[in-house]
Amino acid sequence: DTGVSQDPRHKITKRGQNVTFRCDPISEHNRLYWYRQTLGQGPEFLTYFQNEAQLEKSRLLSDRFSAERPKGSFSTLEIQRTEQGDSAMYLCASSRSGGEAFFGQGTRLTVV
Amino acid sequence: EDQVTQSPEALRLQEGESSSLNCSYTVSGLRGLFWYRQDPGKGPEFLFTLYSAGEEKEKERLKATLTKKESFLHITAPKPEDSATYLCAVQVVRDTGKLIFGQGTTLQVKP
């Protein structure tokens, strides 16, 4: 399967802990996006990479959130000092320039 | 502000009962409108892209149409396996390609 892959699928963490999620995009896609989705809502944009450059960050992305895409391949999203409000599904998507975006299965984060 | 609104929020149909989902949008300049299907606990699955008013796309029992202010997803003779949340999203011209999503319509098709 050559789709977008996310790891882990589920993460339960205690408030205050740091968590890191990984996304492996479709190999020929140069664009990578992170979204957050809460129950009953559509996904909300968090950040965007073109190759290894992070070109846009949403106001939703507080200082506790950081994302990287070293060498323009896989990406990581780290949340420091997690809060209960961070509980959500974190989705990664990739695309070619001008093409449609394909999503991974997401990482479900629960902060207890 | 760019905005997408979907209606209804939830829709229950009997198997074979055709209907339509609505996606209204307000954007500074539309590059494309996208429809996705999402099953519970999974990521969105791409269905269609529409770029200009009057365009139509079809896939099995689904047909998407686009006007200058809204898009419709028509479901003809639905089956229980069509039950899912259907998401509409827009891309804005001169933007990064990020998607602005509506809140989705949850469709339940009963046998």
Coordinates of N, CA and C in Angstrom, one line a residue:
Chain A
D1 N 0.8 -1.2 0.0 CA 0.0 0.0 0.0 C 0.9 1.2 0.0
T2 N 0.6 2.2 -0.9 CA 1.5 3.3 -1.0 C 0.8 4.6 -0.6
G3 N -0.2 4.5 0.3 CA -1.0 5.6 0.8 C -0.2 6.3 1.9
V4 N -0.9 7.4 2.4 CA -0.3 8.1 3.6 C -0.4 7.2 4.8
S5 N 0.7 7.2 5.5 CA 0.8 6.3 6.7 C 1.0 7.2 8.0
Q6 N 0.3 6.9 9.0 CA 0.5 7.7 10.3 C 0.7 6.7 11.4
D7 N 1.5 7.1 12.4 CA 1.9 6.3 13.5 C 2.1 7.2 14.7
P8 N 1.5 6.8 15.9 CA 0.7 5.6 16.1 C -0.8 5.9 15.7
R9 N -1.6 4.9 15.7 CA -3.0 5.1 15.4 C -3.8 5.7 16.6
H10 N -3.3 5.3 17.8 CA -4.0 5.8 19.0 C -2.9 6.1 20.0
K11 N -3.1 7.2 20.8 CA -2.2 7.5 21.8 C -3.0 8.1 23.0
I12 N -2.7 7.5 24.2 CA -3.3 8.0 25.4 C -2.2 8.5 26.3
T13 N -2.3 9.7 26.7 CA -1.2 10.3 27.5 C -1.7 11.1 28.7
K14 N -0.9 11.3 29.7 CA -1.3 12.1 30.8 C -1.1 13.6 30.5
R15 N -1.9 14.4 31.1 CA -1.8 15.8 30.9 C -0.4 16.3 31.4
G16 N 0.2 17.1 30.6 CA 1.6 17.6 30.9 C 2.7 16.9 30.2
Q17 N 2.4 15.7 29.6 CA 3.4 14.9 28.9 C 3.6 15.4 27.5
N18 N 4.7 15.1 26.9 CA 4.9 15.4 25.5 C 4.6 14.2 24.6
V19 N 4.1 14.5 23.4 CA 3.8 13.4 22.5 C 4.3 13.8 21.1
T20 N 4.7 12.7 20.3 CA 5.1 13.0 19.0 C 4.4 12.0 18.0
F21 N 3.9 12.5 16.9 CA 3.3 11.7 15.9 C 4.1 11.8 14.6
R22 N 4.0 10.7 13.8 CA 4.8 10.6 12.6 C 3.8 10.4 11.4
C23 N 4.2 11.0 10.3 CA 3.5 10.9 9.0 C 4.4 10.6 7.9
D24 N 4.1 9.5 7.2 CA 4.9 9.2 5.9 C 4.0 9.5 4.8
P25 N 4.3 10.5 4.0 CA 3.4 10.8 2.8 C 3.6 9.9 1.7
I26 N 2.7 10.0 0.7 CA 2.9 9.3 -0.6 C 4.2 9.8 -1.2
S27 N 5.1 8.9 -1.7 CA 6.5 9.2 -1.9 C 6.7 10.3 -2.9
E28 N 5.9 10.4 -4.0 CA 6.1 11.5 -5.0 C 5.5 12.8 -4.7
H29 N 4.8 12.9 -3.5 CA 4.1 14.1 -3.1 C 5.1 15.1 -2.4
N30 N 5.1 16.4 -2.9 CA 6.0 17.4 -2.3 C 5.3 18.2 -1.2
R31 N 4.0 18.1 -1.2 CA 3.3 18.9 -0.2 C 2.7 18.0 0.9
L32 N 2.8 18.5 2.2 CA 2.4 17.8 3.3 C 1.6 18.7 4.3
Y33 N 0.5 18.3 4.8 CA -0.4 19.1 5.6 C -0.7 18.3 6.9
W34 N -0.8 19.0 8.0 CA -1.4 18.5 9.2 C -2.7 19.2 9.5
Y35 N -3.7 18.4 9.9 CA -5.0 18.9 10.3 C -5.4 18.3 11.7
R36 N -6.3 19.0 12.4 CA -6.8 18.5 13.6 C -8.4 18.4 13.5
Q37 N -8.9 17.3 13.9 CA -10.4 17.1 13.9 C -10.9 16.7 15.2
T38 N -11.9 17.4 15.7 CA -12.7 17.0 16.9 C -14.0 16.5 16.5
L39 N -14.6 15.8 17.5 CA -15.9 15.1 17.2 C -17.0 16.0 16.6
G40 N -17.5 15.5 15.5 CA -18.6 16.3 14.9 C -18.2 17.5 14.1
Q41 N -16.9 17.7 13.9 CA -16.4 18.8 13.1 C -15.6 18.4 12.0
G42 N -15.5 19.2 11.0 CA -14.6 18.9 9.9 C -13.1 19.2 10.3
P43 N -12.2 18.6 9.6 CA -10.8 18.9 9.9 C -10.4 20.4 9.8
E44 N -9.5 20.8 10.7 CA -9.0 22.2 10.7 C -7.5 22.2 10.4
F45 N -7.1 23.1 9.5 CA -5.7 23.2 9.1 C -4.8 23.6 10.2
L46 N -3.7 22.9 10.3 CA -2.7 23.3 11.3 C -1.4 23.9 10.7
T47 N -0.8 23.1 9.8 CA 0.4 23.6 9.2 C 0.7 22.9 7.8
Y48 N 1.6 23.5 7.0 CA 1.8 23.0 5.7 C 3.3 23.1 5.4
F49 N 3.8 22.0 4.7 CA 5.2 21.9 4.2 C 5.2 21.8 2.7
Q50 N 6.1 22.5 2.1 CA 6.4 22.2 0.7 C 7.9 21.7 0.7
N51 N 8.0 20.5 0.3 CA 9.3 19.8 0.6 C 9.7 19.9 2.0
E52 N 10.9 20.4 2.4 CA 11.2 20.5 3.8 C 10.9 21.8 4.4
A53 N 10.4 22.8 3.7 CA 10.1 24.1 4.2 C 8.7 24.2 4.8
Q54 N 8.6 24.7 6.0 CA 7.3 24.9 6.6 C 6.8 26.3 6.2
L55 N 5.8 26.4 5.4 CA 5.4 27.6 4.7 C 4.2 28.3 5.4
E56 N 3.5 27.6 6.1 CA 2.3 28.2 6.8 C 2.0 27.5 8.1
K57 N 1.6 28.3 9.1 CA 1.1 27.8 10.3 C -0.2 28.5 10.7
S58 N -1.2 27.7 11.2 CA -2.4 28.3 11.6 C -2.3 28.9 12.9
R59 N -3.2 29.9 13.2 CA -3.2 30.5 14.6 C -3.6 29.4 15.6
L60 N -4.2 28.3 15.1 CA -4.5 27.2 16.1 C -3.3 26.6 16.7
L61 N -2.2 26.7 16.0 CA -0.9 26.0 16.4 C -0.2 26.9 17.4
S62 N -0.5 26.5 18.7 CA 0.2 27.3 19.8 C 1.7 27.0 19.8
D63 N 2.4 27.7 20.8 CA 3.8 27.5 20.9 C 4.1 26.1 21.4
R64 N 3.1 25.4 21.9 CA 3.4 24.0 22.4 C 3.5 23.0 21.2
F65 N 3.1 23.4 20.1 CA 3.1 22.5 18.9 C 4.3 22.9 18.0
S66 N 5.0 21.8 17.5 CA 6.0 22.0 16.6 C 6.0 20.9 15.6
A67 N 6.3 21.2 14.3 CA 6.3 20.2 13.3 C 7.5 20.4 12.5
E68 N 8.0 19.2 12.0 CA 9.2 19.2 11.1 C 9.0 18.3 10.0
R69 N 9.8 18.5 8.9 CA 9.8 17.6 7.8 C 11.2 17.5 7.2
P70 N 12.1 16.8 7.9 CA 13.5 16.8 7.5 C 13.7 16.1 6.2
K71 N 14.5 16.8 5.3 CA 14.8 16.2 4.0 C 13.5 16.1 3.1
G72 N 12.4 16.7 3.5 CA 11.3 16.7 2.6 C 10.6 15.3 2.5
S73 N 10.9 14.4 3.5 CA 10.3 13.1 3.4 C 9.1 13.0 4.5
F74 N 9.4 12.2 5.5 CA 8.4 12.0 6.6 C 8.3 13.3 7.4
S75 N 7.2 13.4 8.2 CA 7.0 14.6 9.0 C 6.7 14.2 10.4
T76 N 7.0 15.0 11.4 CA 6.6 14.7 12.8 C 5.9 16.0 13.3
L77 N 4.9 15.7 14.2 CA 4.2 16.7 14.9 C 4.4 16.5 16.4
E78 N 4.9 17.4 17.1 CA 5.1 17.2 18.6 C 4.2 18.2 19.3
I79 N 3.6 17.7 20.4 CA 2.9 18.5 21.3 C 3.5 18.5 22.6
Q80 N 4.0 19.6 23.1 CA 4.6 19.6 24.5 C 3.6 20.0 25.5
R81 N 3.8 19.5 26.7 CA 2.9 19.8 27.9 C 1.4 19.7 27.5
T82 N 1.0 18.5 27.1 CA -0.3 18.3 26.6 C -1.4 18.7 27.6
E83 N -2.5 19.2 27.0 CA -3.7 19.6 27.8 C -4.9 18.8 27.3
Q84 N -5.9 18.8 28.2 CA -7.1 18.0 27.8 C -7.7 18.5 26.5
G85 N -7.6 19.8 26.2 CA -8.1 20.4 25.0 C -7.4 19.9 23.7
D86 N -6.3 19.3 23.9 CA -5.5 18.8 22.8 C -6.1 17.4 22.3
S87 N -7.0 16.8 23.0 CA -7.6 15.6 22.6 C -8.3 15.7 21.3
A88 N -8.0 15.0 20.3 CA -8.5 15.1 19.0 C -7.9 14.0 18.1
M89 N -8.4 14.0 16.8 CA -7.8 13.2 15.8 C -6.8 14.1 15.0
Y90 N -5.6 13.7 14.9 CA -4.6 14.5 14.1 C -4.4 13.8 12.8
L91 N -4.7 14.5 11.7 CA -4.7 13.9 10.4 C -3.5 14.5 9.6
C92 N -2.9 13.7 8.8 CA -1.8 14.1 7.9 C -2.3 13.9 6.5
A93 N -2.0 14.8 5.5 CA -2.4 14.6 4.1 C -1.2 15.0 3.3
S94 N -1.1 14.5 2.1 CA -0.1 14.9 1.1 C -0.7 15.0 -0.3
S95 N 0.0 15.8 -1.1 CA -0.4 16.1 -2.4 C 0.7 16.5 -3.3
R96 N 0.5 16.4 -4.6 CA 1.4 17.1 -5.6 C 1.0 18.5 -5.6
S97 N 1.8 19.4 -6.1 CA 1.4 20.8 -6.3 C 0.3 20.8 -7.3
G98 N -0.8 21.4 -6.9 CA -2.0 21.5 -7.7 C -2.9 20.3 -7.8
G99 N -2.5 19.3 -7.0 CA -3.3 18.0 -7.0 C -4.2 17.9 -5.8
E100 N -5.0 16.9 -5.8 CA -5.9 16.6 -4.6 C -5.1 16.0 -3.5
A101 N -5.6 16.3 -2.3 CA -4.9 15.8 -1.1 C -5.4 14.4 -0.7
F102 N -4.5 13.5 -0.3 CA -4.9 12.2 0.2 C -4.5 12.1 1.7
F103 N -5.4 11.6 2.5 CA -5.3 11.6 3.9 C -4.8 10.3 4.4
G104 N -4.1 10.3 5.6 CA -3.8 9.1 6.3 C -5.0 8.8 7.2
Q105 N -4.8 7.7 8.0 CA -5.9 7.2 8.9 C -6.0 8.0 10.2
G106 N -5.0 8.8 10.4 CA -5.1 9.7 11.6 C -4.5 9.0 12.8
T107 N -4.1 9.9 13.8 CA -3.7 9.5 15.1 C -4.7 10.1 16.1
R108 N -5.4 9.2 16.8 CA -6.4 9.6 17.9 C -5.6 9.9 19.2
L109 N -5.6 11.1 19.6 CA -4.9 11.5 20.9 C -6.0 11.7 22.0
T110 N -5.8 11.0 23.1 CA -6.6 11.2 24.3 C -5.7 11.7 25.4
V111 N -6.0 12.8 26.0 CA -5.2 13.4 27.1 C -6.0 13.2 28.4
V112 N -5.5 12.5 29.3 CA -6.3 12.2 30.6 C -5.7 12.9 31.8
Chain B
E1 N -14.1 36.5 5.4 CA -13.4 35.3 5.8 C -14.0 34.1 5.0
D2 N -13.1 33.3 4.5 CA -13.5 32.1 3.7 C -14.2 31.1 4.6
Q3 N -15.4 30.6 4.1 CA -16.2 29.8 5.0 C -17.0 28.7 4.1
V4 N -17.2 27.6 4.8 CA -17.9 26.5 4.1 C -19.0 26.0 5.1
T5 N -20.2 25.9 4.6 CA -21.3 25.4 5.5 C -22.0 24.2 4.8
Q6 N -22.2 23.1 5.5 CA -22.9 22.0 5.0 C -24.2 21.8 5.6
S7 N -25.2 21.3 4.8 CA -26.5 21.0 5.4 C -27.1 19.8 4.6
P8 N -27.9 19.0 5.3 CA -28.2 19.0 6.7 C -27.0 18.5 7.5
E9 N -27.0 18.6 8.8 CA -25.9 18.0 9.6 C -26.0 16.5 9.6
A10 N -27.3 16.0 9.6 CA -27.5 14.6 9.6 C -28.6 14.2 8.7
L11 N -28.6 13.1 8.1 CA -29.6 12.7 7.1 C -29.8 11.2 7.2
R12 N -31.1 10.8 7.4 CA -31.4 9.3 7.5 C -32.3 9.0 6.3
L13 N -31.9 8.0 5.6 CA -32.6 7.6 4.4 C -32.9 6.1 4.4
Q14 N -33.9 5.7 3.8 CA -34.2 4.3 3.5 C -33.4 3.9 2.3
E15 N -33.0 2.6 2.3 CA -32.3 2.1 1.1 C -33.1 2.4 -0.1
G16 N -32.4 2.9 -1.1 CA -33.1 3.2 -2.4 C -33.7 4.6 -2.5
E17 N -33.7 5.4 -1.3 CA -34.4 6.7 -1.3 C -33.3 7.7 -1.7
S18 N -33.4 8.3 -2.8 CA -32.4 9.3 -3.3 C -32.5 10.6 -2.6
S19 N -31.4 11.3 -2.5 CA -31.4 12.6 -1.8 C -30.2 13.4 -2.2
S20 N -30.1 14.6 -1.7 CA -28.9 15.5 -2.0 C -28.4 16.1 -0.7
L21 N -27.1 16.3 -0.7 CA -26.4 17.0 0.4 C -25.9 18.4 -0.2
N22 N -25.9 19.4 0.7 CA -25.6 20.7 0.2 C -24.3 21.2 0.8
C23 N -23.5 22.0 0.1 CA -22.3 22.6 0.6 C -22.3 24.1 0.0
S24 N -22.5 25.0 0.9 CA -22.4 26.4 0.5 C -21.1 27.0 0.9
Y25 N -20.5 27.9 0.0 CA -19.2 28.4 0.3 C -19.2 29.9 0.1
T26 N -18.3 30.6 0.9 CA -18.0 32.0 0.7 C -16.5 32.1 0.7
V27 N -15.9 32.4 -0.5 CA -14.4 32.4 -0.5 C -14.0 33.6 -1.4
S28 N -12.8 34.1 -1.2 CA -12.3 35.2 -1.9 C -12.1 34.9 -3.4
G29 N -11.8 33.6 -3.6 CA -11.6 33.2 -5.0 C -11.4 31.7 -5.0
L30 N -12.3 31.0 -5.7 CA -12.3 29.5 -5.6 C -11.3 28.9 -6.5
R31 N -10.4 28.1 -6.0 CA -9.5 27.3 -6.9 C -10.2 25.9 -7.2
G32 N -10.7 25.3 -6.2 CA -11.3 24.0 -6.3 C -12.2 23.7 -5.2
L33 N -13.2 22.8 -5.4 CA -14.1 22.3 -4.3 C -14.0 20.8 -4.3
F34 N -13.8 20.3 -3.1 CA -13.5 18.8 -2.9 C -14.6 18.2 -2.1
W35 N -14.9 16.9 -2.4 CA -15.8 16.1 -1.6 C -15.0 14.9 -1.1
Y36 N -15.1 14.6 0.2 CA -14.5 13.5 0.8 C -15.6 12.7 1.5
R37 N -15.3 11.4 1.7 CA -16.1 10.5 2.5 C -15.3 10.1 3.7
Q38 N -15.9 10.1 4.9 CA -15.1 9.7 6.1 C -15.9 8.6 6.9
D39 N -15.3 7.5 7.1 CA -15.9 6.5 8.0 C -15.5 6.7 9.4
P40 N -16.2 6.2 10.4 CA -15.9 6.5 11.8 C -14.5 6.0 12.1
G41 N -13.7 6.8 12.8 CA -12.3 6.5 13.2 C -11.3 6.4 12.1
K42 N -11.6 6.8 10.9 CA -10.7 6.8 9.8 C -10.5 8.2 9.2
G43 N -9.5 8.3 8.3 CA -9.2 9.5 7.6 C -10.2 9.7 6.5
P44 N -10.3 11.0 6.0 CA -11.2 11.3 4.9 C -10.6 10.6 3.6
E45 N -11.6 10.1 2.8 CA -11.3 9.4 1.5 C -11.7 10.3 0.4
F46 N -10.8 10.6 -0.5 CA -11.1 11.5 -1.6 C -12.2 11.0 -2.6
L47 N -13.1 11.8 -2.9 CA -14.2 11.4 -3.9 C -14.1 12.2 -5.2
F48 N -14.2 13.5 -5.1 CA -14.3 14.4 -6.3 C -13.6 15.7 -6.1
T49 N -13.1 16.3 -7.3 CA -12.7 17.7 -7.3 C -13.5 18.4 -8.4
L50 N -14.1 19.6 -8.1 CA -14.8 20.4 -9.1 C -14.1 21.7 -9.1
Y51 N -13.9 22.3 -10.4 CA -13.2 23.5 -10.5 C -14.0 24.7 -11.0
S52 N -15.1 24.4 -11.7 CA -15.8 25.6 -12.3 C -17.3 25.3 -12.3
A53 N -18.0 26.4 -12.2 CA -19.5 26.3 -12.2 C -20.0 25.6 -13.4
G54 N -20.9 24.7 -13.1 CA -21.5 23.9 -14.2 C -20.8 22.5 -14.3
E55 N -19.7 22.3 -13.7 CA -19.0 21.1 -13.8 C -19.7 20.0 -13.0
E56 N -19.7 18.8 -13.4 CA -20.3 17.6 -12.8 C -19.4 16.4 -12.8
K57 N -19.4 15.6 -11.7 CA -18.5 14.4 -11.7 C -19.4 13.3 -11.1
E58 N -19.2 12.1 -11.6 CA -20.0 11.0 -11.1 C -19.1 9.8 -10.7
K59 N -19.5 9.1 -9.7 CA -18.9 7.8 -9.3 C -19.9 6.9 -8.6
E60 N -20.2 5.9 -9.3 CA -21.2 4.9 -8.8 C -22.5 5.6 -8.5
R61 N -23.0 5.6 -7.3 CA -24.3 6.2 -7.0 C -24.2 7.7 -6.6
L62 N -23.0 8.3 -6.7 CA -22.8 9.6 -6.3 C -22.5 10.5 -7.5
K63 N -23.1 11.8 -7.5 CA -22.8 12.8 -8.5 C -22.7 14.1 -7.8
A64 N -21.6 14.8 -8.1 CA -21.3 16.1 -7.5 C -21.5 17.2 -8.6
T65 N -22.1 18.3 -8.2 CA -22.3 19.4 -9.1 C -21.8 20.7 -8.4
L66 N -21.5 21.7 -9.2 CA -21.0 23.0 -8.7 C -21.6 24.2 -9.3
T67 N -22.0 25.1 -8.5 CA -22.5 26.4 -9.0 C -21.5 27.5 -8.4
K68 N -21.8 28.8 -8.6 CA -20.9 29.8 -8.1 C -21.0 30.0 -6.6
K69 N -22.0 29.4 -6.0 CA -22.1 29.6 -4.5 C -22.2 28.3 -3.7
E70 N -22.5 27.2 -4.4 CA -22.7 26.0 -3.7 C -22.4 24.7 -4.5
S71 N -22.3 23.6 -3.8 CA -22.1 22.3 -4.5 C -23.2 21.4 -3.9
F72 N -23.6 20.4 -4.7 CA -24.5 19.4 -4.2 C -23.9 18.0 -4.5
L73 N -24.1 17.1 -3.5 CA -23.7 15.7 -3.7 C -25.0 14.9 -3.8
H74 N -25.3 14.5 -4.9 CA -26.6 13.7 -5.1 C -26.3 12.2 -4.9
I75 N -27.1 11.6 -4.1 CA -27.0 10.1 -3.9 C -28.2 9.4 -4.5
T76 N -28.0 8.6 -5.5 CA -29.1 7.9 -6.2 C -29.2 6.5 -5.7
A77 N -30.4 6.1 -5.2 CA -30.7 4.8 -4.7 C -29.6 4.3 -3.8
P78 N -29.4 5.0 -2.7 CA -28.3 4.6 -1.7 C -28.5 3.2 -1.1
K79 N -27.3 2.7 -0.7 CA -27.3 1.4 -0.1 C -26.7 1.6 1.3
P80 N -26.9 0.7 2.2 CA -26.4 0.8 3.6 C -24.9 1.1 3.6
E81 N -24.1 0.6 2.7 CA -22.7 0.8 2.7 C -22.3 2.3 2.3
D82 N -23.3 3.1 1.9 CA -23.0 4.5 1.6 C -23.1 5.3 2.9
S83 N -23.5 4.7 4.0 CA -23.5 5.4 5.3 C -22.1 5.8 5.7
A84 N -22.0 7.1 6.0 CA -20.7 7.7 6.3 C -20.9 9.2 6.5
T85 N -19.8 9.9 6.9 CA -19.9 11.4 6.9 C -19.3 11.9 5.6
Y86 N -20.0 12.8 5.0 CA -19.5 13.4 3.7 C -19.0 14.8 4.0
L87 N -17.8 15.1 3.7 CA -17.1 16.4 4.0 C -16.9 17.1 2.7
C88 N -17.2 18.4 2.7 CA -16.9 19.3 1.6 C -15.8 20.3 2.0
A89 N -14.9 20.6 1.1 CA -13.8 21.5 1.4 C -13.5 22.3 0.2
V90 N -12.9 23.5 0.4 CA -12.5 24.4 -0.7 C -11.1 24.8 -0.6
Q91 N -10.5 25.0 -1.7 CA -9.1 25.6 -1.8 C -9.3 27.0 -2.4
V92 N -8.5 27.9 -1.9 CA -8.6 29.3 -2.4 C -7.4 29.6 -3.3
V93 N -7.7 30.4 -4.3 CA -6.6 30.8 -5.2 C -5.5 31.6 -4.5
R94 N -4.3 31.5 -5.0 CA -3.1 32.1 -4.5 C -2.9 31.7 -3.0
D95 N -3.3 30.5 -2.7 CA -3.1 30.0 -1.3 C -2.2 28.8 -1.4
T96 N -1.9 28.2 -0.2 CA -1.0 27.1 -0.1 C -1.5 25.8 -0.6
G97 N -2.8 25.8 -0.9 CA -3.4 24.5 -1.2 C -4.1 23.9 0.0
K98 N -4.1 24.5 1.1 CA -4.8 24.0 2.3 C -6.3 23.9 2.0
L99 N -6.9 23.0 2.7 CA -8.4 22.8 2.5 C -9.1 23.5 3.7
I100 N -10.2 24.1 3.4 CA -11.1 24.7 4.4 C -12.4 23.8 4.3
F101 N -12.6 23.1 5.4 CA -13.7 22.1 5.5 C -15.0 22.7 6.1
G102 N -16.1 22.1 5.6 CA -17.3 22.3 6.4 C -17.4 21.3 7.5
Q103 N -18.5 21.3 8.2 CA -18.6 20.4 9.4 C -19.0 19.0 9.1
G104 N -19.4 18.8 7.8 CA -19.8 17.5 7.4 C -21.3 17.2 7.5
T105 N -21.8 16.2 6.7 CA -23.1 15.7 6.8 C -23.0 14.2 7.1
T106 N -23.6 13.7 8.2 CA -23.6 12.3 8.5 C -24.8 11.6 7.9
L107 N -24.5 10.7 7.0 CA -25.6 10.0 6.3 C -25.8 8.6 6.9
Q108 N -27.0 8.2 7.2 CA -27.3 6.9 7.6 C -28.3 6.3 6.6
V109 N -28.0 5.2 6.0 CA -28.9 4.5 5.1 C -29.4 3.2 5.7
K110 N -30.7 3.1 5.9 CA -31.2 1.9 6.6 C -31.7 0.9 5.6
P111 N -31.5 -0.4 5.8 CA -31.9 -1.4 4.9 C -33.5 -1.6 4.9

